[in-house]
Structure formats: C-alpha cells, structure tokens
Amino acid sequence: MAKPAVLVTGGLGYIGSHACVALAEAGYRPVIVDNLGNAKASVLERIRELTQSDISFHRADVRERQALGALLARERVQAVLHFAGWKAVGESVEKPVMYYENNVGGTIALLAAMAEHGVRRLVFSSSATVYGEPERLPLTEDHPLRPVNPYAKNKLVIEHILADCAVADAGFHYAALRYFNPIGAHPSARLGEDPRGVPNNLLPYVAQVAVGRRPSLRVWGRDYATPDGTGVRDYIHVMDLAQGHVAALAYLERRARSITANLGTGRGYSVLEVVSAFERASGKSIPLEFHPRRAGDVAQSYADASFAARELGWRARLGLEAMCRDAWRWQSGNPEGYPD
Ligand code: NAD
Ligand code: WQD
C-alpha cells in the first residue's frame, strides 16, 4: 500500500526538518514545501540522506494558494504539518504587517487550498508564547491567553481561525501544538538549528560561544524571582517535539477530533543551569556577561505536560543532558551551520 503523503510546510526549517525524519520513520511520505526564506537548500540533502529516500520538495510560498492546491492534488496529500512562518519576536514588533501577512496570511491560503481539495487534517506549530505572562505555573492549556507581541498574537489568531474552521466543517480536525523551548539536534549531527546572524535564542548562542564564534554569553537578567535569579524555561529536545507531531497526526486519524496541547517536558531550567549542562556536554567553558533583563521576558515558563500525555499518548523522553549533547555534536560538527 502507498504510504500516506503528509505535506510539511516549512519542512526545511529547524523543527520541520526533524519532523520530516520522524514522519518517514513512522511510515508516512513527507512532501516538503518551503520558500527558503529562512532555510538552506542543503537541508534537503541531509533529510534525504537520513531517510534514505527521495523526499519530494517544492520551492514555493504557502501564500501561493493555487500552486499549493495543485500540489495537494498531485501528491495526494492526506494531512498537513504546518511549520512555515517567521518566528523572531523582536522583528515582529518592528514589522507587524510582515508577520501577519506571512504567518496569518500563509495559514489562510493553506486552509483555503486544503478546503478546496478535501484535505481535512492539520497539525499547527503554535507556541507557549500565546499564554503571555504566567499567572500560575505550570501552564495548563486553560491558562488565560494574553500574548504580548505581534508574533505571539499571530499564533493566537491562527488558533482562533482553526477553531472556527472546525466549527464550520465537522470533518476538519486540527492539532494546535503549543511548543515550549525547542533545542537540541538530530543525534547524527546532520540536522540542527542554524540561525541567521546573531542568535536570539539561548541555546544556539551558547553553542556558538562554545565553538569559538562568539566571545561570551550575555545573560539577560539575574534578579528574577527564581532560585539563581536567571530566567527559567521548559526546554524540549527537538526529537521529542518531532515525535509529538507523529502522535498528533495519529490522534487526528484515530479520534477524529481537534486538540490544543502543550508540548514541553514539564520541567524548568534556569539560564545558569543550561550553561552548566552545556559546559559538561562540550567540555568547553562559557564566559558570561550579566546584563539587565531583556524587554518582554518573563521570569519563568514551564508546561503542565499531562494533557498531551493523556490524550496523545506522548511524553518527552530526553533530558537536558541529551539536549546539550546533541546540540554540541551538531554545532561542533557543523561550526558554520549548513553549507550554502
Ligand atoms: P524555521 O524558521 O527554522 O522554519 C520555518 C521554515 O518556514 C523556514 O524553513 C522558512 O524558510 C519557511 N517559511 C517561512 N515562511 C514561508 C512561506 N510563506 N512559505 C513557505 N515556507 C516558508 O523555524 P522553526 O524553529 O523550525 O519553527 C517552525 C514553526 O514552529 C514556526 O511556525 C514557529 O513559529 C513555531 N515555533 C517555533 C519555536 C522555536 O523556538 N523554534 C517555538 C514555538 C513555535
Ligand atoms: C531563554 C532564556 C532569556 C538569549 C523565545 C520566544 C518564544 C519561543 C521560543 C517561538 C531567557 C535567556 C537568551 C541570550 C539569555 N519561540 N537568554 N541570553 O525568550 O523563552 O522564547 O523562543 O514561539 O516565542 O519568545 O527563549 O531562548 O530567547 O531565552 O540570557 O543571549 O535565556 O532571557 O531567560 P524565550 P530564549
């Protein structure tokens, strides 16, 4: 029997590329669409190498509704994992229209193409950032949603659109997955995170310090009400996250209902704990500079991960040590990231 085809938008990006490998391992046929706006073409070769298969790739923009529709039909797509979008919080504050246009506009074009071609299962990359400043911890899915920047608002608007689509069409089912902080890399070191320019996120920055690309880590704030004064986050291994998508897809097939779930480990680590773990994993020392808090940061954010465990039958298996080990293996094996 032919393997079910799953369209992966943004499939050459950090999380999408790992998800393609997990999908192929689970017996699906990933079909990638990416406009290369934040990815390199060489990622495709790595995915093909790891999956030992000639994964289909289409360089296209998800906002091109007609092209997308033709692709859904030609590839006989059964379901979609939707990763495509811009993700830099600071940039979203400076260029809100660009963010709404790509993230919300892209999702609308995708949903229209799906409706036209009878594709009625979608897994969406939402984010824990939709919760805003936590009122209580751990964060459960019913926590109030008060996003504080355009990027986070994009995610919430899209969640609302998906809920409306599910009301309008009883046969349409989606999973909105609220990721916490994805880090790490494929254990082969062939796939990993390769940000352009100066990394915004903690782990890629630490990894670039360890490999000698940057002199020191700037720690944003040491006066938070946390055990060591630095920010606490729920870091999740990208391989676990990728498996979460396979579990969500299986849920949509099995249960034929929509779901919104946190994907995290349920455990928070401070910046200094992450740095220590990375130093142990890499054998390198990470010089630190302490700076004032970064605007928009919260003291702590971590998931109640029990809903995903119960409903999806999925839980994160890899701890901080594995996350740092694999991030270091990736960074040291690919010091300048992917080749052009
Ligand atoms: P990424 O930038 O590495 O991947 C996104 C991919 O989408 C890129 O390859 C980019 O070229 C592509 N893309 C962007 N706009 C497109 C368009 N209009 N048409 C076709 N392709 C397009 O980001 P990532 O870290 O892999 O994140 C994937 C998704 O998960 C995003 O939606 C992001 O908002 C969400 N998310 C990420 C994190 C995180 O910390 N990385 C956390 C929560 C949610
Ligand atoms: C983690 C901790 C920083 C960099 C962001 C987005 C969120 C989501 C994931 C997509 C914080 C500290 C960081 C540095 C530091 N993305 N830090 N020095 O802010 O939790 O979440 O990425 O949905 O929407 O906001 O992640 O990795 O940037 O920061 O001290 O150079 O590390 O202050 O405490 P964050 P992060």
Short mmCIF file of C-alpha atoms and ligand atoms in Angstrom, two decimals:
data_model
loop_
_atom_site.label_atom_id
_atom_site.label_comp_id
_atom_site.label_asym_id
_atom_site.label_seq_id
_atom_site.Cartn_x
_atom_site.Cartn_y
_atom_site.Cartn_z
CA MET A 1 0.00 0.00 0.00
CA ALA A 2 1.21 3.52 -0.78
CA LYS A 3 2.47 5.48 2.18
CA PRO A 4 0.15 8.32 3.20
CA ALA A 5 1.53 11.65 1.98
CA VAL A 6 1.85 14.45 4.52
CA LEU A 7 2.57 17.99 3.36
CA VAL A 8 5.19 19.64 5.57
CA THR A 9 5.19 23.41 5.15
CA GLY A 10 8.46 24.95 6.33
CA GLY A 11 9.94 21.45 6.14
CA LEU A 12 13.50 22.68 5.58
CA GLY A 13 13.42 24.71 8.81
CA TYR A 14 14.73 23.70 12.20
CA ILE A 15 11.73 21.82 13.57
CA GLY A 16 10.18 20.85 10.23
CA SER A 17 13.34 19.07 9.06
CA HIS A 18 13.42 16.89 12.18
CA ALA A 19 9.69 16.23 11.82
CA CYS A 20 10.24 15.00 8.23
CA VAL A 21 12.65 12.37 9.52
CA ALA A 22 10.22 11.31 12.27
CA LEU A 23 7.36 11.12 9.75
CA ALA A 24 9.35 8.95 7.36
CA GLU A 25 10.34 6.64 10.23
CA ALA A 26 6.68 6.36 11.20
CA GLY A 27 5.73 5.21 7.69
CA TYR A 28 4.49 8.47 6.16
CA ARG A 29 5.72 10.12 2.96
CA PRO A 30 6.69 13.72 3.72
CA VAL A 31 6.19 16.24 0.92
CA ILE A 32 8.06 19.44 1.67
CA VAL A 33 7.10 22.98 0.75
CA ASP A 34 9.48 25.76 1.74
CA ASN A 35 10.27 29.15 0.22
CA LEU A 36 13.85 29.07 1.61
CA GLY A 37 13.11 32.36 3.37
CA ASN A 38 14.86 31.07 6.49
CA ALA A 39 16.47 27.82 5.38
CA LYS A 40 19.21 26.49 3.15
CA ALA A 41 18.63 24.11 0.26
CA SER A 42 21.34 21.77 1.58
CA VAL A 43 18.99 20.72 4.40
CA LEU A 44 17.05 18.70 1.83
CA GLU A 45 20.06 16.52 1.03
CA ARG A 46 20.52 15.82 4.73
CA ILE A 47 16.87 14.81 5.14
CA ARG A 48 17.12 12.53 2.10
CA GLU A 49 20.32 11.03 3.46
CA LEU A 50 18.80 10.30 6.89
CA THR A 51 15.55 8.92 5.49
CA GLN A 52 17.28 7.06 2.64
CA SER A 53 14.53 8.25 0.37
CA ASP A 54 13.97 10.72 -2.41
CA ILE A 55 11.77 13.07 -0.39
CA SER A 56 9.70 15.32 -2.61
CA PHE A 57 10.48 19.05 -2.31
CA HIS A 58 8.71 22.07 -3.80
CA ARG A 59 10.21 25.51 -3.51
CA ALA A 60 7.05 27.52 -3.07
CA ASP A 61 5.40 30.01 -0.77
CA VAL A 62 2.39 28.86 1.25
CA ARG A 63 0.70 32.12 0.32
CA GLU A 64 0.53 30.88 -3.30
CA ARG A 65 -2.82 29.24 -2.87
CA GLN A 66 -3.24 27.93 -6.42
CA ALA A 67 0.18 26.32 -6.53
CA LEU A 68 -0.42 24.80 -3.13
CA GLY A 69 -3.78 23.41 -4.21
CA ALA A 70 -2.27 21.82 -7.32
CA LEU A 71 0.38 20.23 -5.13
CA LEU A 72 -2.15 18.81 -2.66
CA ALA A 73 -3.92 17.13 -5.56
CA ARG A 74 -0.82 15.93 -7.42
CA GLU A 75 0.84 14.45 -4.34
CA ARG A 76 -2.44 13.03 -2.95
CA VAL A 77 -1.82 14.72 0.37
CA GLN A 78 -3.78 13.29 3.33
CA ALA A 79 -2.73 15.69 6.09
CA VAL A 80 -0.58 18.76 6.68
CA LEU A 81 2.04 19.70 9.26
CA HIS A 82 2.21 23.49 9.12
CA PHE A 83 5.54 24.93 10.31
CA ALA A 84 6.03 27.71 7.74
CA GLY A 85 6.22 31.20 9.18
CA TRP A 86 8.52 33.86 10.58
CA LYS A 87 9.45 33.44 14.22
CA ALA A 88 11.59 36.31 15.54
CA VAL A 89 9.74 38.11 18.32
CA GLY A 90 11.76 41.37 18.08
CA GLU A 91 11.35 41.54 14.31
CA SER A 92 7.60 41.02 14.69
CA VAL A 93 7.45 44.14 16.87
CA GLU A 94 9.25 46.15 14.18
CA LYS A 95 7.41 44.64 11.20
CA PRO A 96 3.96 43.55 12.38
CA VAL A 97 2.38 43.65 8.92
CA MET A 98 5.07 41.39 7.50
CA TYR A 99 4.36 38.93 10.33
CA TYR A 100 0.58 38.97 9.99
CA GLU A 101 0.91 38.69 6.23
CA ASN A 102 3.16 35.66 6.27
CA ASN A 103 2.02 33.83 9.39
CA VAL A 104 -1.72 34.53 9.33
CA GLY A 105 -1.97 35.11 5.56
CA GLY A 106 0.01 31.95 4.82
CA THR A 107 -2.24 29.89 7.07
CA ILE A 108 -5.39 31.30 5.46
CA ALA A 109 -4.11 30.46 1.96
CA LEU A 110 -3.20 26.97 3.14
CA LEU A 111 -6.61 26.40 4.74
CA ALA A 112 -8.37 27.59 1.60
CA ALA A 113 -6.32 25.24 -0.59
CA MET A 114 -6.96 22.37 1.84
CA ALA A 115 -10.71 23.01 1.85
CA GLU A 116 -10.77 23.14 -1.94
CA HIS A 117 -9.02 19.78 -2.20
CA GLY A 118 -10.69 17.97 0.67
CA VAL A 119 -7.62 17.76 2.94
CA ARG A 120 -9.07 17.91 6.44
CA ARG A 121 -6.29 17.20 8.93
CA LEU A 122 -3.80 19.83 10.07
CA VAL A 123 -1.13 19.95 12.77
CA PHE A 124 -0.15 23.53 13.56
CA SER A 125 3.01 24.90 15.22
CA SER A 126 1.61 27.10 17.93
CA SER A 127 3.68 28.33 20.83
CA ALA A 128 3.58 28.66 24.60
CA THR A 129 4.09 32.35 23.96
CA VAL A 130 0.28 32.60 23.49
CA TYR A 131 -0.06 32.48 27.30
CA GLY A 132 1.86 35.73 27.87
CA GLU A 133 2.93 36.49 31.44
CA PRO A 134 2.11 33.37 33.51
CA GLU A 135 -0.49 33.91 36.23
CA ARG A 136 0.15 30.45 37.60
CA LEU A 137 2.62 27.66 36.94
CA PRO A 138 2.86 25.12 35.49
CA LEU A 139 0.99 26.40 32.44
CA THR A 140 -2.12 24.38 31.66
CA GLU A 141 -3.96 24.70 28.36
CA ASP A 142 -6.82 26.58 30.05
CA HIS A 143 -4.50 29.34 31.32
CA PRO A 144 -5.65 32.79 30.09
CA LEU A 145 -4.25 33.74 26.67
CA ARG A 146 -2.69 37.20 26.72
CA PRO A 147 0.00 37.35 24.03
CA VAL A 148 2.22 40.40 24.35
CA ASN A 149 3.84 40.80 20.91
CA PRO A 150 2.75 40.50 17.26
CA TYR A 151 4.40 37.10 16.80
CA ALA A 152 2.51 35.66 19.76
CA LYS A 153 -0.71 37.34 18.59
CA ASN A 154 -0.25 35.74 15.14
CA LYS A 155 -0.23 32.34 16.82
CA LEU A 156 -3.37 33.08 18.81
CA VAL A 157 -5.23 34.49 15.79
CA ILE A 158 -4.37 31.31 13.88
CA GLU A 159 -5.63 29.15 16.77
CA HIS A 160 -8.93 31.06 16.59
CA ILE A 161 -9.15 30.61 12.81
CA LEU A 162 -8.57 26.87 13.18
CA ALA A 163 -11.30 26.61 15.83
CA ASP A 164 -13.71 28.45 13.52
CA CYS A 165 -12.86 26.11 10.62
CA ALA A 166 -13.56 23.09 12.82
CA VAL A 167 -16.98 24.51 13.72
CA ALA A 168 -17.81 25.23 10.09
CA ASP A 169 -16.72 21.80 8.82
CA ALA A 170 -17.37 18.86 11.14
CA GLY A 171 -14.92 16.77 9.11
CA PHE A 172 -12.00 19.17 9.60
CA HIS A 173 -9.75 18.33 12.56
CA TYR A 174 -6.62 20.08 13.77
CA ALA A 175 -4.00 19.82 16.48
CA ALA A 176 -2.58 23.13 17.74
CA LEU A 177 0.66 22.24 19.49
CA ARG A 178 1.98 24.85 21.89
CA TYR A 179 5.70 24.27 21.91
CA PHE A 180 7.78 25.41 24.85
CA ASN A 181 11.51 25.94 24.09
CA PRO A 182 12.77 23.52 21.43
CA ILE A 183 16.53 22.88 21.47
CA GLY A 184 18.95 20.11 20.51
CA ALA A 185 19.51 18.39 17.21
CA HIS A 186 19.28 15.07 15.41
CA PRO A 187 21.72 12.68 17.17
CA SER A 188 23.54 12.09 13.86
CA ALA A 189 24.55 15.80 13.86
CA ARG A 190 23.31 16.01 10.24
CA LEU A 191 20.36 18.24 11.20
CA GLY A 192 20.26 21.04 13.74
CA GLU A 193 19.48 24.68 14.39
CA ASP A 194 21.24 27.16 12.10
CA PRO A 195 20.02 30.68 12.83
CA ARG A 196 20.95 33.55 10.54
CA GLY A 197 23.02 36.33 12.09
CA VAL A 198 23.19 36.77 15.83
CA PRO A 199 21.05 34.11 17.55
CA ASN A 200 18.12 35.44 19.58
CA ASN A 201 17.68 32.21 21.48
CA LEU A 202 19.77 30.94 24.35
CA LEU A 203 20.96 27.54 23.12
CA PRO A 204 22.29 28.49 19.69
CA TYR A 205 24.07 31.43 21.29
CA VAL A 206 25.69 29.22 23.93
CA ALA A 207 26.69 26.69 21.24
CA GLN A 208 28.32 29.43 19.15
CA VAL A 209 30.29 30.64 22.17
CA ALA A 210 31.45 27.07 22.84
CA VAL A 211 32.61 26.61 19.25
CA GLY A 212 34.51 29.91 19.30
CA ARG A 213 32.26 32.01 17.05
CA ARG A 214 31.33 34.43 19.87
CA PRO A 215 33.35 35.52 22.90
CA SER A 216 30.77 35.25 25.70
CA LEU A 217 27.12 34.78 26.56
CA ARG A 218 25.14 37.82 27.61
CA VAL A 219 22.81 36.70 30.39
CA TRP A 220 19.68 38.84 30.33
CA GLY A 221 18.85 39.49 33.98
CA ARG A 222 19.96 37.89 37.23
CA ASP A 223 17.38 39.49 39.51
CA TYR A 224 14.33 37.37 38.69
CA ALA A 225 12.43 35.65 41.49
CA THR A 226 13.97 32.29 40.56
CA PRO A 227 16.43 30.16 42.56
CA ASP A 228 19.54 31.68 40.91
CA GLY A 229 17.95 34.92 39.61
CA THR A 230 18.05 33.94 35.91
CA GLY A 231 15.09 33.10 33.68
CA VAL A 232 13.58 29.61 33.83
CA ARG A 233 12.24 27.82 30.73
CA ASP A 234 10.92 24.42 29.73
CA TYR A 235 13.44 23.23 27.13
CA ILE A 236 12.35 20.32 24.96
CA HIS A 237 14.50 18.15 22.69
CA VAL A 238 13.61 18.72 19.03
CA MET A 239 13.50 14.92 18.50
CA ASP A 240 10.83 14.61 21.19
CA LEU A 241 8.97 17.51 19.62
CA ALA A 242 9.13 15.81 16.21
CA GLN A 243 7.63 12.66 17.75
CA GLY A 244 4.88 14.80 19.24
CA HIS A 245 3.79 15.65 15.68
CA VAL A 246 3.58 11.99 14.72
CA ALA A 247 1.48 11.40 17.84
CA ALA A 248 -0.79 14.33 16.96
CA LEU A 249 -1.27 13.05 13.44
CA ALA A 250 -2.19 9.61 14.79
CA TYR A 251 -4.62 11.27 17.19
CA LEU A 252 -6.40 13.10 14.36
CA GLU A 253 -6.69 9.85 12.42
CA ARG A 254 -7.82 7.77 15.41
CA ARG A 255 -10.05 10.15 17.30
CA ALA A 256 -11.29 12.42 14.51
CA ARG A 257 -11.41 15.43 16.80
CA SER A 258 -9.38 18.58 17.32
CA ILE A 259 -6.97 19.21 20.17
CA THR A 260 -4.85 22.02 21.58
CA ALA A 261 -1.97 20.76 23.68
CA ASN A 262 1.27 21.89 25.32
CA LEU A 263 4.43 20.16 24.16
CA GLY A 264 7.03 20.53 26.87
CA THR A 265 8.77 18.38 29.45
CA GLY A 266 7.08 19.96 32.46
CA ARG A 267 10.49 20.79 33.98
CA GLY A 268 12.05 24.26 34.06
CA TYR A 269 15.78 25.06 33.94
CA SER A 270 17.46 28.40 34.56
CA VAL A 271 19.91 30.04 32.17
CA LEU A 272 22.77 29.14 34.52
CA GLU A 273 21.66 25.50 34.72
CA VAL A 274 21.57 25.30 30.93
CA VAL A 275 25.03 26.86 30.70
CA SER A 276 26.45 24.36 33.22
CA ALA A 277 24.87 21.42 31.40
CA PHE A 278 26.30 22.68 28.12
CA GLU A 279 29.75 23.10 29.64
CA ARG A 280 29.62 19.49 30.85
CA ALA A 281 28.43 18.21 27.48
CA SER A 282 31.01 20.14 25.45
CA GLY A 283 33.97 20.27 27.81
CA LYS A 284 34.19 24.00 26.95
CA SER A 285 33.80 26.87 29.33
CA ILE A 286 31.22 29.54 28.52
CA PRO A 287 32.28 33.02 29.67
CA LEU A 288 29.30 35.03 30.96
CA GLU A 289 28.45 38.73 30.98
CA PHE A 290 25.50 39.79 33.09
CA HIS A 291 23.16 42.39 31.60
CA PRO A 292 19.79 43.89 32.58
CA ARG A 293 16.62 41.98 31.77
CA ARG A 294 15.57 41.71 28.12
CA ALA A 295 12.32 43.56 27.36
CA GLY A 296 9.33 41.24 27.13
CA ASP A 297 10.94 38.31 29.00
CA VAL A 298 9.08 36.52 31.77
CA ALA A 299 10.74 35.09 34.88
CA GLN A 300 9.54 31.54 34.42
CA SER A 301 7.64 29.48 31.90
CA TYR A 302 7.08 25.74 32.04
CA ALA A 303 4.37 23.37 30.95
CA ASP A 304 1.92 21.13 32.59
CA ALA A 305 2.59 18.37 30.07
CA SER A 306 -0.04 15.95 31.37
CA PHE A 307 -2.77 16.71 28.80
CA ALA A 308 -0.56 15.65 25.86
CA ALA A 309 0.48 12.54 27.79
CA ARG A 310 -3.13 11.60 28.43
CA GLU A 311 -4.65 12.48 25.08
CA LEU A 312 -1.83 11.98 22.60
CA GLY A 313 -0.05 9.21 24.49
CA TRP A 314 3.11 11.24 24.02
CA ARG A 315 5.65 12.50 26.52
CA ALA A 316 9.14 13.94 26.21
CA ARG A 317 11.80 11.31 26.90
CA LEU A 318 15.08 13.18 26.52
CA GLY A 319 16.51 15.34 29.30
CA LEU A 320 18.71 18.43 29.37
CA GLU A 321 21.88 16.34 29.15
CA ALA A 322 20.79 14.76 25.84
CA MET A 323 19.63 18.16 24.55
CA CYS A 324 23.05 19.72 25.23
CA ARG A 325 24.97 16.67 23.98
CA ASP A 326 23.13 16.68 20.65
CA ALA A 327 23.27 20.47 20.28
CA TRP A 328 27.02 20.32 20.83
CA ARG A 329 27.50 17.41 18.45
CA TRP A 330 25.65 19.43 15.79
CA GLN A 331 27.50 22.70 16.47
CA SER A 332 30.96 21.14 16.67
CA GLY A 333 30.33 19.01 13.57
CA ASN A 334 28.92 21.98 11.62
CA PRO A 335 30.59 25.06 13.11
CA GLU A 336 29.27 27.38 10.40
CA GLY A 337 25.91 25.62 10.12
CA TYR A 338 24.65 24.15 6.84
CA PRO A 339 26.66 24.69 3.68
CA ASP A 340 25.20 27.19 1.17
P1 NAD B 1 12.40 27.99 10.99
O1 NAD B 1 12.46 29.43 10.60
O2 NAD B 1 13.67 27.23 11.10
O3 NAD B 1 11.44 27.20 9.97
C1 NAD B 1 10.37 27.81 9.30
C2 NAD B 1 10.50 27.45 7.82
O4 NAD B 1 9.40 28.01 7.12
C3 NAD B 1 11.77 28.00 7.18
O5 NAD B 1 12.43 26.95 6.51
C4 NAD B 1 11.27 29.05 6.20
O6 NAD B 1 12.09 29.13 5.04
C5 NAD B 1 9.87 28.55 5.90
N1 NAD B 1 8.90 29.58 5.52
C6 NAD B 1 8.63 30.75 6.14
N2 NAD B 1 7.61 31.38 5.53
C7 NAD B 1 7.24 30.61 4.48
C8 NAD B 1 6.26 30.72 3.47
N3 NAD B 1 5.46 31.78 3.38
N4 NAD B 1 6.16 29.73 2.56
C9 NAD B 1 6.96 28.65 2.60
N5 NAD B 1 7.91 28.49 3.55
C10 NAD B 1 8.04 29.45 4.48
O7 NAD B 1 11.57 27.91 12.36
P2 NAD B 1 11.38 26.70 13.35
O8 NAD B 1 12.11 26.99 14.58
O9 NAD B 1 11.58 25.43 12.65
O10 NAD B 1 9.83 26.89 13.68
C11 NAD B 1 8.83 26.21 12.96
C12 NAD B 1 7.47 26.67 13.44
O11 NAD B 1 7.37 26.44 14.84
C13 NAD B 1 7.20 28.17 13.24
O12 NAD B 1 5.85 28.34 12.89
C14 NAD B 1 7.48 28.75 14.60
O13 NAD B 1 6.74 29.93 14.82
C15 NAD B 1 7.00 27.64 15.51
N6 NAD B 1 7.62 27.66 16.84
C16 NAD B 1 8.98 27.68 16.93
C17 NAD B 1 9.58 27.72 18.19
C18 NAD B 1 11.07 27.80 18.33
O14 NAD B 1 11.54 28.21 19.39
N7 NAD B 1 11.86 27.40 17.34
C19 NAD B 1 8.77 27.72 19.34
C20 NAD B 1 7.39 27.69 19.19
C21 NAD B 1 6.81 27.66 17.93
C1 WQD B 2 15.54 31.70 27.10
C2 WQD B 2 16.15 32.31 28.35
C3 WQD B 2 16.47 34.68 28.19
C4 WQD B 2 19.47 34.56 25.00
C5 WQD B 2 11.55 32.56 22.60
C6 WQD B 2 10.30 33.18 22.05
C7 WQD B 2 9.17 32.20 22.13
C8 WQD B 2 9.53 30.85 21.50
C9 WQD B 2 10.87 30.35 21.93
C10 WQD B 2 8.63 30.72 19.30
C11 WQD B 2 15.50 33.63 28.76
C12 WQD B 2 17.80 33.98 28.30
C13 WQD B 2 18.54 34.20 25.96
C14 WQD B 2 20.69 35.15 25.40
C15 WQD B 2 19.98 34.97 27.68
N1 WQD B 2 9.61 30.94 20.08
N2 WQD B 2 18.79 34.40 27.28
N3 WQD B 2 20.90 35.33 26.74
O1 WQD B 2 12.51 34.01 25.20
O2 WQD B 2 11.85 31.82 26.32
O3 WQD B 2 11.32 32.20 23.96
O4 WQD B 2 11.86 31.37 21.85
O5 WQD B 2 7.48 30.56 19.54
O6 WQD B 2 8.09 32.79 21.48
O7 WQD B 2 9.99 34.33 22.80
O8 WQD B 2 13.66 31.81 24.59
O9 WQD B 2 15.96 31.12 24.12
O10 WQD B 2 15.33 33.52 23.73
O11 WQD B 2 15.50 32.67 26.07
O12 WQD B 2 20.23 35.16 28.87
O13 WQD B 2 21.55 35.50 24.58
O14 WQD B 2 17.53 32.62 28.07
O15 WQD B 2 16.47 35.90 28.89
O16 WQD B 2 15.51 33.68 30.15
P1 WQD B 2 12.32 32.56 25.12
P2 WQD B 2 15.17 32.29 24.54
#
